[in-house]
Amino acid sequence: MHQYSFYVLPDKINENTAILTGDDFRHCIQVLRKKIGDEVSLVDGRGNIFHSTIQECTKTACTCRILSRETHTTDLNIKIILGFGLVKAKALELIIRDATALGVHSIVPLQTTHSIKQRLNADRAHKIAVESIKQSGNCYLPKIERPQSLAAWFKGLNSNVVKIVCDQESDGKLSELLSDSGSVKSIAVLVGPEGGLCEDELKMVFNAGFVSINLNPFRLRTELAVVAAISSICSLMK
Amino acid sequence: MHQYSFYVLPDKINENTAILTGDDFRHCIQVLRKKIGDEVSLVDGRGNIFHSTIQECTKTACTCRILSRETHTTDLNIKIILGFGLVKAKALELIIRDATALGVHSIVPLQTTHSIKQRLNADRAHKIAVESIKQSGNCYLPKIERPQSLAAWFKGLNSNVVKIVCDQESDGKLSELLSDSGSVKSIAVLVGPEGGLCEDELKMVFNAGFVSINLNPFRLRTELAVVAAISSICSLMK
């Protein structure tokens, strides 16, 4: 059965102790009513799980003594960088939750012609991702970037990253692209917003070295296409 | 761009006319304010799209004259039969919506030890699937079965169907199982409920010829595992 873990900020951890604050402190102490001496499992979102006991408790934080540390290397064989056209708040939250549970490396909301004019509440996004690593058992928090233009995203992508764009009209097969999957270490996946990318944007995308891929013959909503793309990559990399 | 289609019950269609009723009648006439003589596109959920014009209209139905019919064969190369442990109503609706958009052949909610005691509202499920075929452009409505036991489901599965069960603890690789994918025509996918299948159930599953598959190293919620499984199959069958 699933053992509940609490998220602790990496800068609140030193060799022997970790300080639990914020929502996870409240959940641990006020909801689950853990007491001094109780064992708790802590995660830092960077691959570490700390087995610890509660040592001291104030009204806003508790200090845990670290008994042991387990370090997990990332479980996926590939670094997945997810870019997607901004969608409405509810779909955006689903994307952050699901992409985190599936183990992506980073999440990049993109401002495109057809995307929703949507701000990203960074605190809320972080909270959703933390919940998702706790639920899924993935030990790594993805990096959630600020909404940015396609051009800005492309500029930041390393040249050795395989780049794909999901396109219902394409004949491109992910299985062929990844057939020599041993040599692929990182992949950037671009999923358009509802209404797709416009022609000028598609030109930019192909100029930046993206290859179009057909994941499914049907028209998938952005949040469904995101999950389909990540899952397909995971299954082909195995 | 996406052309809006209306769903018409197969038994309301004859060679020259189709009668639009129910929600899609209301959407067509009351919301979109279509008039006699307007062109409308109709789908029957069995692979047919009818280009037609509105000929007559009453308060509850309109008769459309069929101008032409396009018949689509199913776009996936494989028949996917999805069985999953019953989940809460909201997740159940997401599963029906997403599995339909991804093009599965049938959807089978399963009563298992850890699944939610949940009824299936057949009308509501049909409505969600209809919305999903209209949104996704998939021309086939999946068969949505009544909630049933594992034993009842297994009994109804054909012997030549490849059978997989998603299991986070397994080492099984879908890519290896489907490596000779040309010979696989149908696949039954079993996704457990939250909390998984119990030991006795797993024994039954393996006795029924299911092979365990690891889709992702993490603990996926049922609705996410369903999408991950279907997407992985689609990408490996191409």
Coordinates of C-alpha atoms in Angstrom, one line a residue:
Chain A
M1 CA 0.0 0.0 0.0
H2 CA 0.9 3.6 -0.6
Q3 CA 2.9 5.2 2.2
Y4 CA 2.1 8.9 2.5
S5 CA 5.1 11.2 2.0
F6 CA 5.5 14.9 2.9
Y7 CA 7.2 17.4 0.6
V8 CA 10.0 19.4 2.2
L9 CA 11.7 22.3 0.4
P10 CA 15.3 21.2 -0.6
D11 CA 16.7 24.3 1.2
K12 CA 15.1 23.2 4.5
I13 CA 17.2 20.0 4.6
N14 CA 20.6 19.5 6.0
E15 CA 22.6 16.4 6.8
N16 CA 20.6 15.4 9.9
T17 CA 17.4 17.4 10.0
A18 CA 14.7 18.6 7.7
I19 CA 12.1 21.3 8.5
L20 CA 8.6 20.7 7.3
T21 CA 6.6 23.9 6.7
G22 CA 3.5 25.1 4.8
D23 CA 0.7 22.9 3.5
D24 CA 2.6 19.7 4.2
F25 CA 3.3 20.7 7.8
R26 CA -0.4 21.4 8.3
H27 CA -1.4 18.1 6.6
C28 CA 1.1 16.2 8.7
I29 CA 0.4 17.8 12.1
Q30 CA -3.2 19.2 11.9
V31 CA -4.9 16.6 9.6
L32 CA -3.0 13.4 10.2
R33 CA -2.2 14.5 13.9
K34 CA 1.4 13.2 13.8
K35 CA 3.2 13.7 17.2
I36 CA 6.8 14.1 18.3
G37 CA 8.5 10.7 17.9
D38 CA 6.3 9.6 15.0
E39 CA 8.0 8.4 11.9
V40 CA 7.4 10.3 8.7
S41 CA 8.7 9.9 5.1
L42 CA 9.8 13.1 3.4
V43 CA 10.5 13.8 -0.3
D44 CA 12.5 16.7 -1.7
G45 CA 11.4 16.5 -5.4
R46 CA 15.0 15.9 -6.4
G47 CA 15.1 12.2 -6.1
N48 CA 15.5 11.8 -2.3
I49 CA 13.3 10.1 0.2
F50 CA 14.1 10.7 3.8
H51 CA 12.9 8.4 6.6
S52 CA 12.7 10.5 9.7
T53 CA 11.1 11.1 13.0
I54 CA 9.4 14.3 14.3
Q55 CA 11.7 15.9 16.8
E56 CA 10.2 19.3 17.6
C57 CA 7.1 21.1 16.6
T58 CA 6.0 24.8 16.7
K59 CA 2.7 26.3 15.3
T60 CA 4.1 26.7 11.8
A61 CA 6.8 24.1 11.3
C62 CA 8.3 20.9 12.6
T63 CA 11.8 19.7 12.7
C64 CA 12.4 16.1 11.7
R65 CA 15.5 14.0 12.5
I66 CA 16.7 12.2 9.4
L67 CA 17.2 8.5 10.0
S68 CA 18.1 7.4 6.5
R69 CA 18.1 8.7 2.9
E70 CA 17.2 6.8 -0.2
T71 CA 18.3 8.4 -3.5
H72 CA 16.5 7.4 -6.7
T73 CA 17.9 8.1 -10.1
T74 CA 15.2 9.2 -12.5
D75 CA 13.2 6.2 -13.5
L76 CA 12.6 7.1 -17.1
N77 CA 15.3 6.4 -19.7
I78 CA 14.7 9.7 -21.4
K79 CA 14.4 13.4 -20.4
I80 CA 11.1 14.7 -21.7
I81 CA 10.6 18.4 -22.2
L82 CA 7.0 19.2 -22.7
G83 CA 5.9 22.4 -24.5
F84 CA 2.2 23.0 -25.1
G85 CA -0.1 25.9 -26.2
L86 CA -1.7 27.5 -23.1
V87 CA -5.2 26.2 -22.3
K88 CA -7.9 27.2 -19.8
A89 CA -7.0 27.0 -16.1
K90 CA -8.7 23.6 -15.5
A91 CA -7.0 21.9 -18.4
L92 CA -3.7 23.5 -17.5
E93 CA -3.9 22.0 -14.0
L94 CA -4.6 18.6 -15.5
I95 CA -1.6 18.9 -17.7
I96 CA 0.7 19.8 -14.8
R97 CA -0.7 17.0 -12.7
D98 CA -0.6 14.3 -15.4
A99 CA 2.8 15.3 -16.9
T100 CA 4.3 15.2 -13.4
A101 CA 2.9 11.8 -12.6
L102 CA 4.3 10.5 -15.9
G103 CA 7.7 11.8 -15.0
V104 CA 8.5 14.6 -17.5
H105 CA 11.6 16.7 -16.9
S106 CA 10.1 20.1 -17.6
I107 CA 6.8 21.8 -18.4
V108 CA 6.7 24.8 -20.7
P109 CA 3.4 26.6 -21.3
L110 CA 3.5 28.4 -24.6
Q111 CA 1.9 31.6 -25.9
T112 CA 0.7 30.9 -29.4
T113 CA -1.8 32.6 -31.7
H114 CA -4.6 30.3 -30.8
S115 CA -3.7 29.7 -27.2
I116 CA -5.8 31.0 -24.3
K117 CA -4.6 34.2 -22.7
Q118 CA -3.9 32.6 -19.4
R119 CA -1.5 33.4 -16.6
L120 CA 0.3 30.7 -14.8
N121 CA -0.1 30.9 -11.0
A122 CA 3.4 29.6 -10.1
D123 CA 2.5 28.8 -6.5
R124 CA -0.6 26.9 -7.6
A125 CA 1.3 25.0 -10.3
H126 CA 4.0 24.0 -7.8
K127 CA 1.4 22.8 -5.4
I128 CA -0.3 20.6 -8.0
A129 CA 3.0 19.2 -9.0
V130 CA 3.9 18.4 -5.4
E131 CA 0.6 16.7 -4.9
S132 CA 1.3 14.7 -8.0
I133 CA 4.7 13.5 -7.0
K134 CA 3.3 12.4 -3.7
Q135 CA 0.4 10.6 -5.3
S136 CA 2.5 8.9 -8.1
G137 CA 5.6 8.1 -6.2
N138 CA 7.7 9.9 -8.8
C139 CA 10.6 11.4 -6.8
Y140 CA 11.4 14.3 -9.2
L141 CA 9.5 17.6 -9.4
P142 CA 9.5 18.8 -13.0
K143 CA 10.7 22.3 -13.7
I144 CA 7.6 24.4 -14.5
E145 CA 8.6 27.3 -16.7
R146 CA 6.9 30.6 -17.2
P147 CA 4.6 31.0 -20.2
Q148 CA 6.8 32.0 -23.1
S149 CA 6.8 32.4 -26.9
L150 CA 7.8 29.5 -29.2
A151 CA 10.9 31.5 -30.2
A152 CA 12.0 31.9 -26.6
W153 CA 11.5 28.2 -26.0
F154 CA 13.4 27.1 -29.1
K155 CA 16.3 29.3 -28.2
G156 CA 16.7 27.5 -24.9
L157 CA 16.6 24.0 -26.3
N158 CA 19.8 22.1 -26.6
S159 CA 20.9 21.2 -30.2
N160 CA 21.1 17.4 -29.4
V161 CA 17.5 17.2 -28.3
V162 CA 15.1 15.2 -30.5
K163 CA 12.2 17.5 -31.3
I164 CA 8.7 16.4 -32.2
V165 CA 5.4 18.2 -32.8
C166 CA 2.1 16.4 -32.6
D167 CA 0.0 16.8 -35.7
Q168 CA -3.2 15.0 -36.6
E169 CA -2.5 15.6 -40.3
S170 CA 1.0 14.1 -40.3
D171 CA 2.1 10.7 -41.5
G172 CA 5.2 10.7 -39.2
K173 CA 5.5 7.7 -36.9
L174 CA 7.1 8.1 -33.5
S175 CA 8.1 4.4 -33.6
E176 CA 10.3 5.0 -36.6
L177 CA 11.8 8.2 -35.2
L178 CA 12.7 6.4 -32.0
S179 CA 13.6 3.1 -33.5
D180 CA 17.2 3.6 -32.5
S181 CA 16.0 4.8 -29.2
G182 CA 19.2 3.9 -27.4
S183 CA 20.8 7.0 -28.7
V184 CA 18.0 9.4 -27.7
K185 CA 18.6 11.0 -24.4
S186 CA 16.3 14.0 -24.5
I187 CA 13.1 14.7 -26.4
A188 CA 11.2 18.0 -26.7
V189 CA 7.5 17.4 -27.4
L190 CA 5.3 20.2 -28.7
V191 CA 1.5 20.0 -28.5
G192 CA -0.5 22.8 -30.0
P193 CA -3.4 24.7 -28.3
E194 CA -7.0 24.1 -29.2
G195 CA -7.3 25.2 -32.8
G196 CA -3.7 24.2 -33.5
L197 CA -0.7 26.2 -34.5
C198 CA -1.1 28.7 -37.3
E199 CA 0.9 28.4 -40.6
D200 CA 3.6 30.9 -39.6
E201 CA 4.1 29.1 -36.4
L202 CA 4.3 25.7 -38.1
K203 CA 7.0 27.1 -40.4
M204 CA 9.0 28.3 -37.3
V205 CA 8.6 24.9 -35.7
F206 CA 9.9 23.0 -38.7
N207 CA 12.8 25.6 -39.1
A208 CA 13.7 24.9 -35.5
G209 CA 14.1 21.2 -36.4
F210 CA 10.9 19.7 -35.1
V211 CA 9.6 16.6 -36.9
S212 CA 5.8 16.1 -37.1
I213 CA 4.3 13.0 -35.6
N214 CA 0.8 11.5 -35.8
L215 CA -0.1 10.0 -32.4
N216 CA -3.7 9.1 -33.1
P217 CA -5.9 9.6 -36.2
F218 CA -8.4 11.7 -34.2
R219 CA -8.6 15.3 -33.0
L220 CA -7.4 15.2 -29.4
R221 CA -7.9 17.9 -26.9
T222 CA -4.6 19.5 -25.7
E223 CA -4.6 17.8 -22.3
L224 CA -5.3 14.4 -23.8
A225 CA -2.7 14.8 -26.6
V226 CA -0.1 15.7 -23.9
V227 CA -0.7 12.4 -22.0
A228 CA -0.9 10.4 -25.3
A229 CA 2.5 11.9 -26.4
I230 CA 4.3 11.3 -23.1
S231 CA 2.9 7.7 -22.8
S232 CA 3.8 6.9 -26.4
I233 CA 7.4 8.0 -25.8
C234 CA 7.7 6.0 -22.6
S235 CA 6.4 2.9 -24.2
L236 CA 8.8 3.2 -27.2
M237 CA 11.8 4.0 -25.1
K238 CA 11.5 0.8 -23.1
Chain B
M1 CA -11.3 23.8 -39.2
H2 CA -13.6 21.6 -37.3
Q3 CA -17.0 21.2 -38.9
Y4 CA -19.7 20.5 -36.4
S5 CA -21.6 17.2 -36.8
F6 CA -24.8 16.1 -35.2
Y7 CA -25.4 12.6 -34.0
V8 CA -28.4 10.7 -35.4
L9 CA -29.6 7.4 -34.1
P10 CA -28.8 4.6 -36.7
D11 CA -32.5 3.5 -36.6
K12 CA -33.6 7.0 -37.6
I13 CA -31.8 6.8 -40.9
N14 CA -33.0 5.3 -44.2
E15 CA -31.7 5.6 -47.7
N16 CA -32.7 9.2 -48.3
T17 CA -33.6 10.8 -45.0
A18 CA -32.4 10.9 -41.4
I19 CA -34.4 12.2 -38.5
L20 CA -32.6 14.3 -35.9
T21 CA -34.0 14.1 -32.4
G22 CA -33.1 14.7 -28.8
D23 CA -30.1 16.8 -27.6
D24 CA -28.6 17.1 -31.1
F25 CA -32.0 18.2 -32.5
R26 CA -32.1 20.9 -29.8
H27 CA -28.5 21.9 -30.4
C28 CA -29.0 22.2 -34.1
I29 CA -32.3 24.0 -34.1
Q30 CA -32.5 25.9 -30.9
V31 CA -28.8 26.7 -30.2
L32 CA -27.3 27.0 -33.7
R33 CA -30.7 28.2 -35.1
K34 CA -30.4 26.1 -38.3
K35 CA -33.3 26.6 -40.7
I36 CA -35.0 24.5 -43.4
G37 CA -32.7 24.3 -46.4
D38 CA -29.5 24.6 -44.3
E39 CA -26.8 22.1 -44.8
V40 CA -25.9 19.8 -41.8
S41 CA -23.4 17.0 -41.3
L42 CA -24.7 14.0 -39.5
V43 CA -22.8 11.1 -37.9
D44 CA -24.3 7.7 -36.9
G45 CA -21.4 6.4 -34.7
R46 CA -21.0 3.5 -37.0
G47 CA -18.5 5.0 -39.4
N48 CA -20.9 7.1 -41.6
I49 CA -21.0 10.8 -42.2
F50 CA -24.1 12.1 -44.0
H51 CA -24.1 15.4 -45.8
S52 CA -27.7 16.6 -45.8
T53 CA -30.0 19.5 -45.7
I54 CA -32.9 20.2 -43.3
Q55 CA -36.2 19.4 -45.0
E56 CA -38.8 19.6 -42.3
C57 CA -38.9 20.7 -38.7
T58 CA -41.3 20.0 -35.9
K59 CA -41.0 21.0 -32.2
T60 CA -39.1 17.8 -31.3
A61 CA -37.4 16.5 -34.5
C62 CA -36.3 17.5 -37.9
T63 CA -36.1 15.5 -41.1
C64 CA -32.9 15.9 -43.1
R65 CA -32.5 14.9 -46.8
I66 CA -29.3 12.9 -47.3
L67 CA -27.2 14.3 -50.2
S68 CA -24.3 12.0 -49.8
R69 CA -22.7 9.5 -47.5
E70 CA -19.1 9.0 -46.6
T71 CA -18.2 5.7 -44.9
H72 CA -15.0 5.5 -42.9
T73 CA -13.4 2.3 -41.9
T74 CA -12.1 2.3 -38.4
D75 CA -8.9 4.3 -38.3
L76 CA -7.0 2.2 -35.7
N77 CA -5.2 -0.9 -36.9
I78 CA -6.4 -2.8 -33.8
K79 CA -9.5 -3.4 -31.8
I80 CA -9.0 -2.2 -28.3
I81 CA -11.3 -3.7 -25.6
L82 CA -10.9 -1.7 -22.4
G83 CA -11.7 -3.2 -19.0
F84 CA -11.1 -1.1 -15.9
G85 CA -12.0 -1.2 -12.2
L86 CA -15.0 1.1 -11.5
V87 CA -14.0 4.6 -10.2
K88 CA -15.9 7.6 -9.0
A89 CA -18.4 9.2 -11.3
K90 CA -16.1 12.1 -12.4
A91 CA -13.2 9.8 -13.3
L92 CA -15.6 7.3 -15.0
E93 CA -16.8 10.1 -17.2
L94 CA -13.3 11.1 -18.1
I95 CA -12.5 7.5 -19.0
I96 CA -15.5 7.2 -21.3
R97 CA -14.7 10.6 -22.9
D98 CA -11.0 9.9 -23.4
A99 CA -11.2 6.3 -24.4
T100 CA -13.8 7.2 -27.0
A101 CA -11.7 10.0 -28.4
L102 CA -8.7 7.6 -28.7
G103 CA -10.9 5.2 -30.7
V104 CA -11.4 2.1 -28.5
H105 CA -13.8 -0.6 -29.6
S106 CA -15.5 -1.3 -26.3
I107 CA -15.5 0.0 -22.7
V108 CA -16.2 -2.4 -19.8
P109 CA -16.5 -1.1 -16.3
L110 CA -15.5 -3.8 -13.8
Q111 CA -16.7 -4.6 -10.3
T112 CA -13.6 -5.6 -8.3
T113 CA -12.8 -5.9 -4.6
H114 CA -11.2 -2.4 -4.5
S115 CA -13.4 -0.6 -7.0
I116 CA -16.0 2.0 -6.1
K117 CA -19.5 0.8 -5.7
Q118 CA -20.7 2.9 -8.6
R119 CA -23.6 2.5 -11.0
L120 CA -23.3 3.4 -14.6
N121 CA -25.9 5.7 -15.9
A122 CA -26.2 4.3 -19.4
D123 CA -27.9 7.4 -20.9
R124 CA -25.2 9.7 -19.5
A125 CA -22.4 7.4 -20.6
H126 CA -23.9 7.3 -24.2
K127 CA -24.2 11.1 -24.2
I128 CA -20.6 11.6 -23.2
A129 CA -19.4 9.2 -25.8
V130 CA -21.5 11.0 -28.5
E131 CA -20.0 14.3 -27.5
S132 CA -16.6 12.8 -27.7
I133 CA -17.0 11.3 -31.2
K134 CA -18.2 14.7 -32.4
Q135 CA -15.3 16.5 -30.8
S136 CA -12.6 14.1 -31.9
G137 CA -13.8 13.2 -35.3
N138 CA -13.8 9.5 -34.6
C139 CA -16.7 8.1 -36.5
Y140 CA -17.3 5.0 -34.3
L141 CA -19.1 5.0 -31.0
P142 CA -17.6 2.4 -28.7
K143 CA -19.8 -0.2 -27.1
I144 CA -20.2 0.7 -23.4
E145 CA -21.0 -2.4 -21.4
R146 CA -22.8 -2.7 -18.1
P147 CA -20.6 -3.0 -15.0
Q148 CA -19.7 -6.7 -14.6
S149 CA -17.4 -9.0 -12.7
L150 CA -14.0 -10.0 -14.0
A151 CA -15.2 -13.6 -14.5
A152 CA -18.1 -12.4 -16.7
W153 CA -15.8 -10.2 -18.8
F154 CA -13.3 -13.0 -19.3
K155 CA -16.0 -15.4 -20.4
G156 CA -17.0 -13.0 -23.2
L157 CA -13.5 -12.5 -24.5
N158 CA -12.6 -14.3 -27.7
S159 CA -9.7 -16.7 -27.4
N160 CA -7.5 -15.0 -30.1
V161 CA -7.5 -11.7 -28.3
V162 CA -4.1 -10.6 -26.8
K163 CA -4.7 -9.8 -23.1
I164 CA -2.7 -7.4 -21.0
V165 CA -3.0 -6.2 -17.4
C166 CA -1.3 -2.9 -16.4
D167 CA 0.9 -3.4 -13.4
Q168 CA 3.4 -1.0 -11.9
E169 CA 5.4 -3.8 -10.3
S170 CA 5.7 -5.8 -13.5
D171 CA 8.8 -6.0 -15.8
G172 CA 6.7 -6.8 -18.8
K173 CA 7.2 -4.6 -21.8
L174 CA 4.4 -3.8 -24.2
S175 CA 6.9 -3.2 -27.0
E176 CA 8.1 -6.8 -26.8
L177 CA 4.6 -8.2 -26.6
L178 CA 3.6 -6.3 -29.7
S179 CA 6.9 -6.6 -31.6
D180 CA 5.1 -8.8 -34.1
S181 CA 2.3 -6.4 -34.1
G182 CA 1.1 -7.3 -37.6
S183 CA -0.5 -10.4 -36.3
V184 CA -2.4 -8.8 -33.4
K185 CA -5.9 -7.8 -34.4
S186 CA -7.6 -7.4 -31.0
I187 CA -6.2 -6.5 -27.6
A188 CA -8.0 -6.5 -24.2
V189 CA -6.5 -4.1 -21.7
L190 CA -7.2 -4.4 -18.0
V191 CA -6.5 -1.4 -15.7
G192 CA -7.2 -2.0 -12.0
P193 CA -9.1 0.3 -9.7
E194 CA -7.5 2.7 -7.2
G195 CA -5.8 0.3 -4.8
G196 CA -5.2 -2.3 -7.5
L197 CA -6.5 -5.8 -7.9
C198 CA -6.3 -8.1 -4.9
E199 CA -4.2 -11.3 -5.0
D200 CA -7.1 -13.6 -5.8
E201 CA -8.2 -11.4 -8.6
L202 CA -4.6 -11.3 -10.0
K203 CA -4.6 -15.1 -10.0
M204 CA -7.8 -15.2 -12.0
V205 CA -6.4 -12.6 -14.4
F206 CA -3.3 -14.7 -15.1
N207 CA -5.3 -17.9 -15.3
A208 CA -7.4 -16.1 -18.0
G209 CA -4.2 -15.6 -20.0
F210 CA -3.5 -12.0 -19.3
V211 CA 0.2 -10.8 -19.4
S212 CA 1.3 -8.1 -17.0
I213 CA 2.8 -5.0 -18.5
N214 CA 4.6 -2.0 -17.0
L215 CA 3.6 1.2 -18.7
N216 CA 5.3 3.7 -16.5
P217 CA 7.4 3.3 -13.4
F218 CA 5.0 5.4 -11.3
R219 CA 1.6 4.9 -9.6
L220 CA -0.9 6.2 -12.1
R221 CA -4.5 7.0 -11.2
T222 CA -6.9 4.7 -13.1
E223 CA -8.1 7.4 -15.6
L224 CA -4.5 8.3 -16.4
A225 CA -3.4 4.6 -16.7
V226 CA -6.3 4.1 -19.2
V227 CA -5.1 6.8 -21.5
A228 CA -1.4 5.8 -21.1
A229 CA -2.3 2.2 -22.0
I230 CA -4.4 3.0 -25.1
S231 CA -1.9 5.6 -26.3
S232 CA 1.0 3.2 -25.9
I233 CA -0.8 0.5 -27.9
C234 CA -1.7 3.0 -30.7
S235 CA 2.0 4.1 -31.0
L236 CA 3.3 0.5 -31.0
M237 CA 0.8 -0.7 -33.6
K238 CA 1.8 1.9 -36.1

